[in-house]
Short mmCIF file of C-alpha atoms and ligand atoms in Angstrom, two decimals:
data_model
loop_
_atom_site.label_atom_id
_atom_site.label_comp_id
_atom_site.label_asym_id
_atom_site.label_seq_id
_atom_site.Cartn_x
_atom_site.Cartn_y
_atom_site.Cartn_z
CA MET A 270 0.00 0.01 -0.03
CA THR A 271 1.31 3.53 -0.75
CA ASN A 272 2.02 5.89 2.10
CA THR A 273 1.23 8.92 0.09
CA ILE A 274 -2.38 8.80 1.35
CA MET A 275 -3.04 10.38 4.80
CA ASN A 276 -3.67 7.81 7.46
CA THR A 277 -7.35 8.44 8.18
CA TYR A 278 -8.80 5.04 7.57
CA ALA A 279 -7.70 1.48 8.77
CA ARG A 280 -8.20 0.01 5.34
CA GLN A 281 -8.71 -3.60 4.46
CA ASP A 282 -6.12 -4.85 2.03
CA VAL A 283 -8.46 -5.35 -1.03
CA THR A 284 -9.08 -3.27 -4.15
CA PHE A 285 -12.24 -3.51 -6.08
CA GLU A 286 -12.16 -3.12 -9.77
CA ARG A 287 -15.61 -3.72 -10.90
CA GLY A 288 -19.13 -3.99 -9.69
CA ASP A 289 -22.50 -5.21 -11.05
CA GLY A 290 -25.69 -5.06 -8.81
CA VAL A 291 -24.95 -6.47 -5.40
CA TYR A 292 -21.62 -7.92 -6.54
CA LEU A 293 -17.97 -6.51 -6.61
CA TRP A 294 -14.98 -8.13 -8.08
CA ASP A 295 -11.45 -7.35 -6.78
CA THR A 296 -8.16 -6.94 -8.80
CA GLU A 297 -7.42 -10.66 -8.45
CA GLY A 298 -10.90 -11.46 -10.01
CA ASN A 299 -12.48 -12.78 -6.70
CA GLN A 300 -16.15 -12.05 -6.32
CA TYR A 301 -17.83 -10.55 -3.22
CA ILE A 302 -21.51 -10.14 -2.29
CA ASP A 303 -21.96 -6.61 -0.98
CA ALA A 304 -23.99 -6.28 2.11
CA LEU A 305 -22.79 -2.68 2.81
CA SER A 306 -23.34 -0.74 -0.33
CA GLY A 307 -20.30 1.56 0.37
CA ILE A 308 -21.97 2.41 3.74
CA ALA A 309 -25.54 2.86 2.52
CA VAL A 310 -24.50 4.72 -0.58
CA CYS A 311 -25.17 2.40 -3.56
CA ALA A 312 -28.87 1.77 -3.05
CA LEU A 313 -29.27 0.73 -6.58
CA GLY A 314 -26.22 -1.39 -6.50
CA HIS A 315 -23.07 -1.10 -8.62
CA SER A 316 -22.99 0.11 -12.27
CA HIS A 317 -26.79 0.29 -12.46
CA PRO A 318 -27.50 0.98 -16.22
CA ASP A 319 -29.93 3.91 -15.60
CA ILE A 320 -27.22 5.70 -13.50
CA THR A 321 -24.45 4.92 -15.91
CA LYS A 322 -26.57 6.42 -18.62
CA ALA A 323 -27.52 9.54 -16.62
CA ILE A 324 -23.80 10.16 -15.76
CA THR A 325 -22.50 9.76 -19.31
CA GLU A 326 -25.38 11.70 -20.86
CA GLN A 327 -24.94 14.64 -18.54
CA ALA A 328 -21.17 14.52 -18.56
CA SER A 329 -21.14 14.77 -22.34
CA GLN A 330 -23.47 17.86 -22.21
CA LEU A 331 -22.50 19.87 -19.20
CA ILE A 332 -20.75 19.18 -15.82
CA HIS A 333 -20.35 22.55 -14.03
CA THR A 334 -21.36 26.21 -14.35
CA SER A 335 -21.86 27.98 -11.15
CA ASN A 336 -24.66 28.80 -8.58
CA ILE A 337 -24.37 32.42 -9.86
CA TYR A 338 -26.60 31.10 -12.73
CA ARG A 339 -29.69 29.17 -12.91
CA ILE A 340 -29.16 25.29 -13.13
CA ARG A 341 -31.89 23.40 -14.65
CA SER A 342 -31.14 19.99 -13.31
CA GLN A 343 -30.85 21.50 -9.73
CA GLU A 344 -34.29 22.99 -10.09
CA LEU A 345 -35.70 19.74 -11.28
CA LEU A 346 -34.15 17.77 -8.49
CA ALA A 347 -35.27 20.42 -5.83
CA ASP A 348 -38.82 20.08 -7.18
CA LYS A 349 -38.72 16.33 -7.13
CA LEU A 350 -37.21 16.14 -3.52
CA ALA A 351 -39.97 18.75 -2.35
CA GLU A 352 -42.72 16.48 -4.03
CA ILE A 353 -41.55 13.23 -2.18
CA SER A 354 -40.84 14.91 1.16
CA GLY A 355 -43.37 17.59 1.55
CA MET A 356 -40.56 19.97 2.37
CA ASP A 357 -40.43 23.51 0.72
CA ASN A 358 -36.89 24.06 -0.50
CA VAL A 359 -33.39 22.61 -0.73
CA PHE A 360 -29.80 23.68 -0.37
CA PHE A 361 -27.25 21.39 -2.23
CA GLY A 362 -23.75 20.49 -1.07
CA ASN A 363 -21.42 17.59 -1.80
CA SER A 364 -21.62 15.39 1.36
CA GLY A 365 -23.49 14.62 4.49
CA ALA A 366 -21.39 16.82 6.66
CA GLU A 367 -22.00 19.68 4.48
CA ALA A 368 -25.71 19.05 4.50
CA ASN A 369 -25.57 19.07 8.36
CA GLU A 370 -23.37 22.24 8.34
CA ALA A 371 -26.21 23.99 6.45
CA ALA A 372 -28.73 22.75 8.88
CA ILE A 373 -26.68 23.92 11.86
CA LYS A 374 -26.41 27.30 10.25
CA LEU A 375 -30.20 27.39 9.80
CA ALA A 376 -30.68 26.63 13.31
CA ARG A 377 -28.40 29.40 14.38
CA LEU A 378 -30.02 31.91 11.99
CA PHE A 379 -33.34 30.90 13.33
CA GLY A 380 -32.26 31.59 16.91
CA HIS A 381 -30.56 34.87 16.09
CA ASN A 382 -33.68 36.14 14.25
CA LYS A 383 -35.65 35.31 17.43
CA GLY A 384 -33.14 37.47 19.58
CA ILE A 385 -31.13 34.52 21.06
CA GLN A 386 -27.57 35.75 21.25
CA ALA A 387 -26.00 32.19 21.57
CA PRO A 388 -28.51 29.71 20.10
CA GLU A 389 -27.99 26.08 21.25
CA ILE A 390 -28.94 22.85 19.36
CA ILE A 391 -29.97 19.72 21.28
CA VAL A 392 -28.12 16.63 19.98
CA THR A 393 -27.82 12.95 21.23
CA ASP A 394 -25.43 10.65 22.58
CA LYS A 395 -24.03 8.07 20.23
CA SER A 396 -24.98 10.19 17.22
CA PHE A 397 -22.95 10.77 14.12
CA HIS A 398 -23.26 13.83 12.01
CA GLY A 399 -19.86 14.11 10.12
CA ARG A 400 -16.26 15.12 10.44
CA THR A 401 -16.07 18.79 9.81
CA LEU A 402 -15.63 20.84 13.06
CA ALA A 403 -19.41 21.81 13.61
CA THR A 404 -20.58 18.29 12.67
CA LEU A 405 -18.10 16.48 14.79
CA SER A 406 -18.86 18.77 17.64
CA ALA A 407 -22.56 17.80 17.14
CA THR A 408 -21.49 14.11 17.06
CA GLY A 409 -22.02 12.13 20.29
CA ASN A 410 -18.92 10.18 20.32
CA ARG A 411 -15.81 11.19 22.40
CA ALA A 412 -13.50 9.24 20.15
CA ILE A 413 -14.40 11.63 17.21
CA HIS A 414 -13.87 14.66 19.28
CA ALA A 415 -10.51 13.69 20.72
CA GLY A 416 -7.58 15.82 19.57
CA PHE A 417 -9.78 18.35 17.83
CA GLU A 418 -10.67 20.57 20.78
CA PRO A 419 -11.82 23.20 21.15
CA LEU A 420 -15.01 21.99 19.84
CA VAL A 421 -17.63 24.35 18.31
CA HIS A 422 -19.87 25.51 21.11
CA GLY A 423 -23.82 25.60 21.22
CA PHE A 424 -24.64 21.87 21.55
CA ILE A 425 -26.52 20.40 24.40
CA ARG A 426 -26.16 16.58 24.54
CA VAL A 427 -29.11 14.34 25.70
CA PRO A 428 -29.40 10.55 25.77
CA TYR A 429 -30.88 9.08 22.60
CA ASN A 430 -34.52 7.80 22.81
CA ASP A 431 -34.98 9.79 25.87
CA ILE A 432 -37.81 12.40 25.60
CA GLU A 433 -37.91 13.30 29.29
CA THR A 434 -34.37 14.80 29.32
CA ILE A 435 -35.37 16.93 26.25
CA LYS A 436 -38.49 18.26 28.21
CA GLN A 437 -36.17 19.05 31.23
CA VAL A 438 -33.87 21.06 28.89
CA ALA A 439 -36.91 22.77 27.47
CA SER A 440 -38.01 23.82 31.09
CA ARG A 441 -34.60 25.21 32.03
CA SER A 442 -32.99 26.68 28.89
CA LYS A 443 -34.07 29.78 26.93
CA ASN A 444 -31.33 29.51 24.35
CA VAL A 445 -32.39 26.25 22.44
CA ALA A 446 -33.23 26.92 18.77
CA ALA A 447 -33.30 23.31 17.40
CA ILE A 448 -32.98 19.54 17.81
CA LEU A 449 -30.83 17.59 15.51
CA VAL A 450 -31.37 13.81 15.61
CA GLU A 451 -31.15 10.68 13.48
CA PRO A 452 -34.39 8.79 13.11
CA ILE A 453 -32.25 5.67 13.62
CA GLN A 454 -28.59 5.91 14.69
CA GLY A 455 -26.52 4.18 12.06
CA GLU A 456 -22.95 4.67 12.76
CA SER A 457 -23.15 3.55 16.31
CA GLY A 458 -24.84 0.25 15.35
CA ILE A 459 -28.43 0.70 14.29
CA ASN A 460 -30.14 2.09 17.32
CA ILE A 461 -33.85 2.12 16.82
CA PRO A 462 -35.78 4.39 19.09
CA ASP A 463 -39.35 3.80 20.42
CA ASP A 464 -42.00 4.18 17.77
CA ASN A 465 -43.28 7.50 18.93
CA TYR A 466 -39.86 9.11 19.75
CA LEU A 467 -39.99 11.38 16.64
CA ASN A 468 -43.71 12.32 17.23
CA GLU A 469 -42.76 13.27 20.78
CA ILE A 470 -39.82 15.32 19.55
CA ARG A 471 -42.13 17.05 16.98
CA SER A 472 -44.55 18.03 19.75
CA VAL A 473 -41.74 19.42 22.09
CA CYS A 474 -40.35 21.39 19.08
CA ASP A 475 -43.84 22.81 18.37
CA GLN A 476 -44.47 23.69 22.00
CA ASN A 477 -41.15 25.61 22.23
CA ASP A 478 -40.78 26.91 18.69
CA TRP A 479 -37.58 24.90 18.06
CA LEU A 480 -36.72 23.53 14.67
CA MET A 481 -36.95 19.83 14.43
CA MET A 482 -34.02 18.79 12.23
CA LEU A 483 -33.66 15.18 11.12
CA ASP A 484 -30.34 13.73 9.88
CA GLU A 485 -31.72 11.18 7.31
CA ILE A 486 -28.37 10.87 5.68
CA GLN A 487 -28.17 7.15 6.35
CA THR A 488 -31.96 6.38 6.86
CA GLY A 489 -33.21 8.35 3.77
CA MET A 490 -33.94 7.36 0.28
CA CYS A 491 -35.87 4.26 0.88
CA ARG A 492 -33.44 2.59 3.22
CA THR A 493 -36.16 1.75 5.77
CA GLY A 494 -39.08 1.36 3.32
CA GLN A 495 -40.20 4.89 3.07
CA TRP A 496 -38.55 7.64 1.13
CA PHE A 497 -37.57 9.11 4.43
CA SER A 498 -37.62 7.21 7.77
CA HIS A 499 -39.71 9.87 9.56
CA GLN A 500 -42.52 9.20 7.10
CA HIS A 501 -43.31 6.13 9.24
CA ASN A 502 -44.29 8.59 11.94
CA LYS A 503 -46.39 10.81 9.58
CA ILE A 504 -44.70 13.93 10.72
CA THR A 505 -42.94 16.69 8.83
CA PRO A 506 -39.57 17.98 10.14
CA ASP A 507 -38.54 21.61 9.81
CA VAL A 508 -35.15 20.68 8.29
CA MET A 509 -33.95 17.28 6.93
CA THR A 510 -30.48 16.44 5.69
CA LEU A 511 -29.69 13.75 2.96
CA ALA A 512 -26.61 12.49 1.20
CA LYS A 513 -25.24 8.95 0.69
CA SER A 514 -27.94 7.15 -1.53
CA LEU A 515 -29.15 10.30 -3.05
CA GLY A 516 -26.35 10.10 -5.70
CA ASN A 517 -25.81 6.39 -5.59
CA GLY A 518 -22.04 7.13 -5.32
CA LEU A 519 -21.87 10.41 -7.08
CA PRO A 520 -21.11 12.91 -4.22
CA ILE A 521 -24.19 15.14 -3.29
CA GLY A 522 -25.70 16.37 -0.01
CA ALA A 523 -28.94 18.12 0.49
CA CYS A 524 -30.42 20.29 3.35
CA LEU A 525 -34.26 20.56 2.99
CA ALA A 526 -36.25 22.96 4.93
CA HIS A 527 -39.97 23.46 5.64
CA GLY A 528 -42.15 26.27 6.83
CA LYS A 529 -40.46 28.85 8.99
CA ALA A 530 -37.12 27.19 8.29
CA ALA A 531 -37.47 27.63 4.52
CA SER A 532 -37.08 31.51 4.36
CA LEU A 533 -34.06 31.81 6.68
CA PHE A 534 -31.16 31.78 4.21
CA GLN A 535 -30.79 34.89 2.11
CA PRO A 536 -28.16 35.46 -0.64
CA GLY A 537 -24.67 35.69 1.02
CA ASN A 538 -25.60 33.51 3.94
CA HIS A 539 -24.32 30.21 2.66
CA GLY A 540 -22.95 28.65 -0.46
CA SER A 541 -20.87 25.95 -2.23
CA THR A 542 -18.93 25.96 -5.50
CA TYR A 543 -19.77 22.40 -6.62
CA GLY A 544 -23.03 22.05 -4.59
CA GLY A 545 -25.95 21.41 -6.91
CA ASN A 546 -23.90 21.04 -10.09
CA PRO A 547 -25.69 19.84 -13.18
CA LEU A 548 -23.96 16.29 -13.08
CA ALA A 549 -24.73 15.49 -9.50
CA CYS A 550 -28.25 16.80 -9.73
CA HIS A 551 -29.14 15.03 -12.99
CA VAL A 552 -27.88 11.71 -11.55
CA ALA A 553 -29.78 12.29 -8.29
CA SER A 554 -33.02 12.94 -10.21
CA GLN A 555 -32.36 9.57 -12.05
CA VAL A 556 -31.72 7.84 -8.75
CA ILE A 557 -35.09 9.06 -7.45
CA THR A 558 -36.95 8.05 -10.80
CA THR A 559 -35.27 4.56 -10.73
CA LEU A 560 -36.21 3.98 -7.03
CA GLU A 561 -39.68 4.92 -7.86
CA ASN A 562 -39.81 2.79 -11.07
CA LEU A 563 -38.63 -0.26 -9.03
CA ASN A 564 -41.18 0.27 -6.29
CA THR A 565 -38.24 0.25 -3.89
CA ASN A 566 -40.17 1.01 -0.80
CA GLN A 567 -42.50 -2.08 -1.16
CA HIS A 568 -39.42 -4.13 -2.12
CA VAL A 569 -37.43 -3.06 0.85
CA GLU A 570 -40.38 -3.63 3.35
CA LYS A 571 -40.62 -7.23 1.98
CA MET A 572 -36.85 -7.98 1.78
CA GLY A 573 -36.25 -6.29 5.16
CA GLU A 574 -38.79 -8.52 6.89
CA TYR A 575 -37.38 -11.68 5.15
CA PHE A 576 -33.77 -10.74 6.07
CA LEU A 577 -34.72 -10.05 9.66
CA ASN A 578 -36.57 -13.39 9.94
CA GLU A 579 -33.76 -15.19 8.44
CA LEU A 580 -31.12 -13.79 10.74
CA ASN A 581 -33.45 -14.63 13.67
CA LYS A 582 -34.07 -18.08 12.41
CA HIS A 583 -30.31 -18.85 12.03
CA LEU A 584 -28.73 -16.73 14.88
CA GLY A 585 -31.54 -16.05 17.25
CA ASP A 586 -30.94 -18.93 19.63
CA TYR A 587 -27.18 -18.23 20.02
CA ASP A 588 -26.40 -17.16 23.70
CA ASN A 589 -23.80 -14.72 22.56
CA VAL A 590 -26.13 -12.91 20.26
CA ILE A 591 -27.68 -10.08 22.34
CA ASP A 592 -29.93 -8.76 19.81
CA ILE A 593 -31.00 -8.76 16.16
CA ARG A 594 -32.76 -5.73 14.85
CA GLY A 595 -33.57 -3.79 11.74
CA SER A 596 -35.76 -1.46 10.02
CA GLY A 597 -36.14 -2.05 6.24
CA LEU A 598 -32.64 -2.90 4.93
CA MET A 599 -30.74 -1.35 7.83
CA LEU A 600 -29.89 -4.29 10.06
CA ALA A 601 -27.66 -5.19 12.98
CA ILE A 602 -26.60 -8.25 14.84
CA GLU A 603 -25.35 -7.33 18.26
CA LEU A 604 -22.73 -9.79 19.86
CA ASP A 605 -21.73 -9.90 23.43
CA ARG A 606 -18.07 -9.31 22.40
CA PRO A 607 -15.97 -7.15 20.12
CA CYS A 608 -16.04 -8.66 16.62
CA THR A 609 -14.28 -6.20 14.37
CA LYS A 610 -12.25 -9.28 13.07
CA LEU A 611 -15.28 -10.34 11.24
CA VAL A 612 -14.90 -7.65 8.64
CA ALA A 613 -11.62 -9.13 7.37
CA ALA A 614 -12.94 -12.70 7.84
CA GLY A 615 -15.85 -11.73 5.60
CA ILE A 616 -13.61 -10.47 2.81
CA GLU A 617 -11.84 -13.87 2.89
CA ASN A 618 -15.19 -15.46 2.51
CA GLY A 619 -16.54 -13.26 -0.20
CA ILE A 620 -18.83 -10.93 1.77
CA LEU A 621 -18.68 -7.38 2.64
CA ILE A 622 -20.00 -6.38 6.11
CA ASN A 623 -19.25 -3.70 8.69
CA VAL A 624 -18.82 -3.75 12.43
CA ALA A 625 -20.02 -0.72 14.38
CA SER A 626 -19.38 0.15 18.20
CA GLN A 627 -16.99 -2.95 18.25
CA ASN A 628 -19.81 -5.49 18.70
CA ARG A 629 -22.48 -4.75 16.18
CA ILE A 630 -22.36 -6.26 12.68
CA ARG A 631 -24.04 -3.71 10.52
CA LEU A 632 -25.71 -4.69 7.32
CA LEU A 633 -26.71 -2.14 4.77
CA PRO A 634 -27.13 -3.98 1.46
CA PRO A 635 -28.02 -2.45 -1.82
CA LEU A 636 -31.90 -1.94 -1.85
CA ILE A 637 -32.27 -3.89 -4.97
CA ILE A 638 -31.11 -7.19 -3.29
CA SER A 639 -33.29 -10.24 -4.00
CA LYS A 640 -34.45 -13.11 -1.79
CA THR A 641 -31.91 -15.49 -3.38
CA GLN A 642 -29.15 -12.97 -2.69
CA ILE A 643 -30.27 -12.44 0.82
CA ASP A 644 -30.03 -16.37 1.16
CA GLU A 645 -26.41 -16.04 -0.27
CA VAL A 646 -25.59 -13.46 2.31
CA ILE A 647 -27.02 -15.65 5.16
CA SER A 648 -25.18 -18.68 3.91
CA LYS A 649 -21.89 -16.87 4.04
CA LEU A 650 -22.52 -14.77 7.10
CA VAL A 651 -23.99 -17.45 9.53
CA PRO A 652 -21.13 -19.71 9.50
CA LEU A 653 -18.71 -16.88 9.77
CA ILE A 654 -20.41 -15.79 13.03
CA SER A 655 -20.77 -19.17 14.50
CA ARG A 656 -17.16 -20.04 13.79
CA PHE A 657 -16.15 -16.68 15.50
CA LEU A 658 -18.29 -17.47 18.49
CA LEU A 659 -16.85 -20.93 18.95
CA ASP A 660 -13.24 -19.71 18.71
N1 PLP B 64 -24.85 11.88 9.23
C1 PLP B 64 -25.08 10.48 9.19
C2 PLP B 64 -26.32 9.93 9.96
C3 PLP B 64 -24.09 9.58 8.62
O1 PLP B 64 -24.23 8.28 8.71
C4 PLP B 64 -23.06 10.28 7.99
C5 PLP B 64 -21.89 9.33 7.33
O2 PLP B 64 -21.78 8.19 7.70
C6 PLP B 64 -22.81 11.52 7.97
C7 PLP B 64 -23.78 12.29 8.59
C8 PLP B 64 -21.66 12.33 7.28
O3 PLP B 64 -21.81 12.10 5.85
P1 PLP B 64 -20.52 12.39 4.96
O4 PLP B 64 -19.56 11.25 5.31
O5 PLP B 64 -21.03 12.25 3.62
O6 PLP B 64 -19.99 13.66 5.35
#
């Protein structure tokens, strides 16, 4: 491996050369089934013909102009996102962290406009919102803060899935402008809150005139069987952030706003050179169209249920398996011990998985995965876990 790349990732020693659907091939020609999709990015799998066509068509016509001009494909994508989400408008960036930066700035503007000098945002323990200074400060993981202090001020941290603590903060703090929360925590190992958690947050935000801001970067774009995970709760947030599957691998991030949050930014408040460029937006529109054409939400609901049942059937009786959980195609198997070794063992056995928080095997397969392919994942994964637990 070269040492000219900064040492920010503990990389596996494998290089992929080609992909097709849920499969990848490495430079030696070995085949892998992908149960991770580049961490919830390639929802339509690898080299989907619709996406390849959209990229080549747009690239041969126009890649970049500037946000100082109108951009047709950006306007079309914003209209489409507004239609499927019920939100009013969109700011485009290039990543999840940038989408959350926009959300944090919206919250601060909202607070300042109400006369709050130092607005605060409630965030949760074990959250992940990105690696820029503001988003890592919002993140509820000490390991991600370490070495980068002083952190950005203005975040109040509360336990996840705990509405009472949020209510206590409401009763004692006059400076809160917003709550930023993931509908399901992804990076810390698929933490699924109580069914009414988001509804309760919505009520507290309404009662206190706070912005409800949802980070749907991992949960969005049909991952849980709805366009956006909060749609299971039949609520509308004031702000929502997206990235990952929105571009199926082409970098794009989006911060959507609704109601009072939609008129906060004025020219000069925020911007991005590449954000909302013709290529990324044209491709993201195609991602939405293809997800729609494939009835992805219904498929994810069916496949998610099948996958979870199969995992329970094969692993549910193991004493060392603490929990098996999932929402749509966002699944985790929690063991009673650290199991990061399973990632390399998976690669040796032709399957790509991830381990979060040391002991949670995280599965985020492409949303196009079929029943037979889920059976293939199970046939590789179950022996891997049982051998590991016997060792
Ligand atoms: N928010 C959530 C919930 C995420 O899962 C991630 C990435 O894993 C991010 C934000 C940051 O996104 P990006 O890596 O594109 O900046």
